[in-house]
Short mmCIF file of C-alpha atoms in Angstrom, two decimals:
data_model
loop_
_atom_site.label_atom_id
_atom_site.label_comp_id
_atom_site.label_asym_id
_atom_site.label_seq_id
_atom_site.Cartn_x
_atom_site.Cartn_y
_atom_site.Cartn_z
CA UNK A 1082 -10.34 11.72 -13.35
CA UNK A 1083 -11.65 8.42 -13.62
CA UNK A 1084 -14.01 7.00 -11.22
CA UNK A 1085 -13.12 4.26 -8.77
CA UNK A 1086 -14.81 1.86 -6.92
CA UNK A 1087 -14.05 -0.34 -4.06
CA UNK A 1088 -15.60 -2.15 -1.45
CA UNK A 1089 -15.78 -0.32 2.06
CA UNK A 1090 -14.28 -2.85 4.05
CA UNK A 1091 -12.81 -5.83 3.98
CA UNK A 1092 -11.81 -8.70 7.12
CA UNK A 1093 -8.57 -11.02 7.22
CA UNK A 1094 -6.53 -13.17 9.67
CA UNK A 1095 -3.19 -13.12 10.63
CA UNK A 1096 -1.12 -14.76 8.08
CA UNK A 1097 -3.59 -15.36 4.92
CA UNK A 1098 -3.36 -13.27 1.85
CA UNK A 1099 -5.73 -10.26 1.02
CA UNK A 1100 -6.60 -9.13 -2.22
CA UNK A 1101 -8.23 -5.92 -2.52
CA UNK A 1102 -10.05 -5.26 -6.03
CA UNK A 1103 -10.80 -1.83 -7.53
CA UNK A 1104 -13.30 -1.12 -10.25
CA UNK A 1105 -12.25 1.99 -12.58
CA UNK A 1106 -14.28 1.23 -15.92
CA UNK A 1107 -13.64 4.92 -17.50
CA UNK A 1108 -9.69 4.70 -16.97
CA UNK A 1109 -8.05 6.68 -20.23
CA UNK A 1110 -5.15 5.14 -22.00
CA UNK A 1111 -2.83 7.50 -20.76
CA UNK A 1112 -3.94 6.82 -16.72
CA UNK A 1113 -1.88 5.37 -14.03
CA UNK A 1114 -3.32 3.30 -11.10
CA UNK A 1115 -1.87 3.83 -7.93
CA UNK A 1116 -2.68 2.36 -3.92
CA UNK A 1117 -1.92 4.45 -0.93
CA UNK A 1118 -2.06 2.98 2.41
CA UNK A 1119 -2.93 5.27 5.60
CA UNK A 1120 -2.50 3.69 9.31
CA UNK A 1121 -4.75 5.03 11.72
CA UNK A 1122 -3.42 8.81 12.95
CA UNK A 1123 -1.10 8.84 10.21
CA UNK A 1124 -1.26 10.25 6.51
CA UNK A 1125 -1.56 8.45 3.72
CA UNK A 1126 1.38 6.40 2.07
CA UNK A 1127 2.31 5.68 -1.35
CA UNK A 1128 3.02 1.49 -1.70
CA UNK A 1129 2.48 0.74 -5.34
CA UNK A 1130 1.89 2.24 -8.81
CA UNK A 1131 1.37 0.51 -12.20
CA UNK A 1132 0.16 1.10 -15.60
CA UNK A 1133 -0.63 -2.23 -16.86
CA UNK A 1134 0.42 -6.57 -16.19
CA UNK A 1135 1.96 -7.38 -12.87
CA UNK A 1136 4.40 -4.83 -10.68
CA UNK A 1137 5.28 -5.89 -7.42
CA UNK A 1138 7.70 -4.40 -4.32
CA UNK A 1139 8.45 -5.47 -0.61
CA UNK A 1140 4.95 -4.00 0.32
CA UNK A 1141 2.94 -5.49 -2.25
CA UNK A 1142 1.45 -6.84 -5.45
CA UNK A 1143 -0.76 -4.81 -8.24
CA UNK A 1144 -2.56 -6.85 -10.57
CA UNK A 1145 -4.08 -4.96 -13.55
CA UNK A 1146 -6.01 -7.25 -16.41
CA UNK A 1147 -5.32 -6.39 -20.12
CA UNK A 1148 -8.31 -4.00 -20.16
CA UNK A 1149 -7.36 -2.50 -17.57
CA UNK A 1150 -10.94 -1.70 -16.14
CA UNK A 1151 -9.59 -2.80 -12.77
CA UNK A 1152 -6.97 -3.81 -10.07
CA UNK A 1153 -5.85 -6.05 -7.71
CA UNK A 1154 -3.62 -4.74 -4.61
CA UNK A 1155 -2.54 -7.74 -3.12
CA UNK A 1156 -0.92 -8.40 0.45
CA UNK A 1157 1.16 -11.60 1.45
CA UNK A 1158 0.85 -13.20 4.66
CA UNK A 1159 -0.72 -9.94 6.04
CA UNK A 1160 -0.39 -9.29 9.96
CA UNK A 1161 -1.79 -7.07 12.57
CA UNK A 1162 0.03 -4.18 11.18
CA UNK A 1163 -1.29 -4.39 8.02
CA UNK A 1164 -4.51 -3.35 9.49
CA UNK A 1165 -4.85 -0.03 7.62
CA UNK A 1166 -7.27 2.01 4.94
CA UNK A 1167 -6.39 1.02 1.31
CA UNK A 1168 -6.90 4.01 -1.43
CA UNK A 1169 -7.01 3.16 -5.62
CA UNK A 1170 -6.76 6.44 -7.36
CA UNK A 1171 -6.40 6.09 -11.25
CA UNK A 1172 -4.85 9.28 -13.31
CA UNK A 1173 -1.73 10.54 -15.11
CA UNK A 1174 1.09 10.37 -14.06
CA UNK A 1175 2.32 13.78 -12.04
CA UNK A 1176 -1.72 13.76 -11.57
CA UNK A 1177 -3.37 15.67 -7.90
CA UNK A 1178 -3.85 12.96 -5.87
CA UNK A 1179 -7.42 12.97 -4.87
CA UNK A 1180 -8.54 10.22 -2.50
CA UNK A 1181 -12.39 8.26 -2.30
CA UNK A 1182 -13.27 6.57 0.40
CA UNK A 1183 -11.24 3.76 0.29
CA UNK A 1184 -10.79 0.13 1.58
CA UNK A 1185 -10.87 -0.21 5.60
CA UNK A 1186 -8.79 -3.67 5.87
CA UNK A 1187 -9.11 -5.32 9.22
CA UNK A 1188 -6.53 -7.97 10.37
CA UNK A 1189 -7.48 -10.26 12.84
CA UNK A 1190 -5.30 -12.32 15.16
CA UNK B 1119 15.20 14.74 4.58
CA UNK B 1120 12.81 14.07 7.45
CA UNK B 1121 9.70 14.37 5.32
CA UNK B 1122 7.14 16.63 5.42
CA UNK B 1123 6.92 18.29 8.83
CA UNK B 1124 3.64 20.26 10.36
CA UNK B 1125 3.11 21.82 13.34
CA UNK B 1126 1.46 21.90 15.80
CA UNK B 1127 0.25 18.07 16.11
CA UNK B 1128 -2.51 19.00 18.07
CA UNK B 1129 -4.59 22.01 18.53
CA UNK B 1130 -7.88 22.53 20.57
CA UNK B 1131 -9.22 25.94 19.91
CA UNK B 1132 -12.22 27.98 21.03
CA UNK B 1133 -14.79 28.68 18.20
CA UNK B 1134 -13.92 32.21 16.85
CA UNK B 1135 -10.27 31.94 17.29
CA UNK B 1136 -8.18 32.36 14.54
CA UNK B 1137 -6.04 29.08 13.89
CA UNK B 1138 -2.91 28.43 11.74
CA UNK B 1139 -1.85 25.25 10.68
CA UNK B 1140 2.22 25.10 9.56
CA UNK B 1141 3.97 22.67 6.88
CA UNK B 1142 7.17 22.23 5.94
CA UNK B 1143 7.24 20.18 2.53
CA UNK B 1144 10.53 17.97 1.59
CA UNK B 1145 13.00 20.05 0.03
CA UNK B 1146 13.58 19.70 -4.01
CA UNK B 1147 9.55 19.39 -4.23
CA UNK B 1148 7.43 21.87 -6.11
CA UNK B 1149 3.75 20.89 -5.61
CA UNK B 1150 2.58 21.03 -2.08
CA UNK B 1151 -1.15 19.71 -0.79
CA UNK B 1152 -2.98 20.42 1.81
CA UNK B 1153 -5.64 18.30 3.30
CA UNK B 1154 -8.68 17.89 5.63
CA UNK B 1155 -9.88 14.13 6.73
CA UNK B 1156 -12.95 13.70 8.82
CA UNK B 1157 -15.22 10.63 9.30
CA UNK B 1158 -17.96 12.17 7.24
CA UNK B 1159 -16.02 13.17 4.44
CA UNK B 1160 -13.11 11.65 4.00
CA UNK B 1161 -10.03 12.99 2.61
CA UNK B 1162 -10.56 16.23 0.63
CA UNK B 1163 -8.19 17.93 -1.09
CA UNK B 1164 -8.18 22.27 -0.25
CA UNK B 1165 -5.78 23.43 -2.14
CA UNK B 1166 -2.64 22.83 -3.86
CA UNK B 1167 0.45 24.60 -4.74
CA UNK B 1168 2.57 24.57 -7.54
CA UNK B 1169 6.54 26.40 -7.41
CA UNK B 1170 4.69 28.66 -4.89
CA UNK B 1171 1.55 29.27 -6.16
CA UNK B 1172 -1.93 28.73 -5.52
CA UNK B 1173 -3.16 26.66 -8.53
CA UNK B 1174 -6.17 25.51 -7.54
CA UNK B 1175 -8.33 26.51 -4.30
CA UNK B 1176 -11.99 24.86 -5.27
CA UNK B 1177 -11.83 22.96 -1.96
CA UNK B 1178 -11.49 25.57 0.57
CA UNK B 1179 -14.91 25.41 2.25
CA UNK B 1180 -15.55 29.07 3.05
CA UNK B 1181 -13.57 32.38 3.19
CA UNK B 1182 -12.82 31.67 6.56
CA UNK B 1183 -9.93 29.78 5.33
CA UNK B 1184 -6.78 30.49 3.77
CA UNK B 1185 -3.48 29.49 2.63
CA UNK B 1186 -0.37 30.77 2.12
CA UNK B 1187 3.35 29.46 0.37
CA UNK B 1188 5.84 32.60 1.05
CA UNK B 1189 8.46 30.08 -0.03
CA UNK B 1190 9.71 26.87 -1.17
CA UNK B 1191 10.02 25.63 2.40
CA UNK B 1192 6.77 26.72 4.38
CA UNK B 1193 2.84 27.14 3.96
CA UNK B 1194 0.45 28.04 6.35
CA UNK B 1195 -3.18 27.49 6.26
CA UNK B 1196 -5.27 30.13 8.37
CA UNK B 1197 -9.02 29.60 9.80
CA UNK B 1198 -10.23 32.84 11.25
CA UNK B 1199 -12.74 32.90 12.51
CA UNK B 1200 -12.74 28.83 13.40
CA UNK B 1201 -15.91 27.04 14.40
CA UNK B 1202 -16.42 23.46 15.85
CA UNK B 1203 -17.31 21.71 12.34
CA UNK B 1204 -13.94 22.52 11.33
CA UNK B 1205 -12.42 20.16 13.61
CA UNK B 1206 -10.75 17.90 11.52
CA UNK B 1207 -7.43 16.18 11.02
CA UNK B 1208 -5.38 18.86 8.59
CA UNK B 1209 -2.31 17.39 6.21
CA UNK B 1210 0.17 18.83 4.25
CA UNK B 1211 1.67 16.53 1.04
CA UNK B 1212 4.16 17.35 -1.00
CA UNK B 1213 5.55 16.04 -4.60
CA UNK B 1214 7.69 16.42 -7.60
CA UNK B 1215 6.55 17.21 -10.71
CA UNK B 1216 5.09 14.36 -12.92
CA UNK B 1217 5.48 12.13 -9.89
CA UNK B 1218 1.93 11.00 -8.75
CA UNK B 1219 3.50 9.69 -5.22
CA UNK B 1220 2.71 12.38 -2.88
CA UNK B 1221 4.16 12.37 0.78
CA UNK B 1222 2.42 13.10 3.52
CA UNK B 1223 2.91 14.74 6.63
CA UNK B 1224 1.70 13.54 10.34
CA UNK B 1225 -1.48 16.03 10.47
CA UNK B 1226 -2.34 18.34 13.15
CA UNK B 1227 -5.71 17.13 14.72
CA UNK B 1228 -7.69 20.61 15.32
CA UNK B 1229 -10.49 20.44 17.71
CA UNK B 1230 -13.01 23.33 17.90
CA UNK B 1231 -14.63 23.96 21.29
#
């Protein structure tokens, strides 16, 4: 599995956008990246996969650069309730999830 | 479906009991995760199941635990006997083949006295 890296936390306000940027230098050609979400006392959730360019739902935005060394999540306009730990996780598709430490994201009124 | 369901939500145990953890995984998947999150070491994976079957079990911690998939719709993981570091917030996930989004279950937050 390829390595990720991302910072530990990160601090917002109400209404600005939030970018959160994950490193994965040793990603393999065939390697998805995908961003799971987890609220406090609650499991994770899956909010956005992509393999390469610019996929975006309701939840969010993923960024990923031609090389594809490393990711953007971004959130519009966050609020309170996006307040939340942010996981990257890079491998094949069908892959075992397994989760680092992840990106605390604290939004602040 | 109403996603993957464990039980109980809470437990508080006395060190030595034996403990079982319950998960019922959305119906129509085949792989089927279970999980341990604490502040010191994050989210580990313990084991996983695939169409029933224990496929990989390199992140139990000890013999003391245990897990179980009699079927496609329940698993069971077992600490006997259970001591206060294993107090921890358990989850169950479950997927579909070649689909990397897992779901996830509400935990059961075990606490070890």
């Amino acid at each position: 599995l390829a390595k990720t890296t991302q910072p530990i936390s990160m601090d917002s306000y109400e209404g600005q956008e939030v970018n959160i940027t994950c490193s994965h230098n040793n990603i393999a050609t065939n390697d998805y990246i995908t961003w799971y979400q987890q609220f406090p006392s609650q499991g994770p959730r899956f909010i956005i996969q992509g393999y390469k360019t610019k996929v975006t739902n309701e939840v969010a935005s993923l960024f990923i650069p031609a090389d594809r060394k490393s990711s953007t999540l971004s959130l519009p306009r966050v609020s309170l309730s996006d307040t939340a730990v942010y996981y990257c996780l890079v491998g094949l598709l069908g892959y075992i999830p397994t989760f680092g430490r992840g990106t605390s994201l604290i939004v602040h009124p | 479906d109403a996603g993957v369901i464990q039980s109980p939500r809470h437990e508080v145990t006395e060190m030595g009991q034996e403990v079982t953890l319950r998960c019922k995984p959305i119906s129509g998947h085949d792989y089927l995760f279970w999980y341990r999150q604490t502040m010191m070491r994050g989210l580990e994976l313990l084991i996983y199941f695939n169409n029933n079957v224990p496929i990989d079990d390199s992140g139990m911690p000890e013999d003391r635990f245990s897990a179980k998939m009699p079927n496609a719709s329940f698993s069971t993981l077992k600490i006997q006997p259970s001591e206060p570091r294993d107090s921890a917030v358990y989850f169950c996930a479950s997927s579909f083949t070649g689909r990397t989004e897992a779901f996830f279950g509400q935990g059961t937050r075990l606490t070890v006295v």
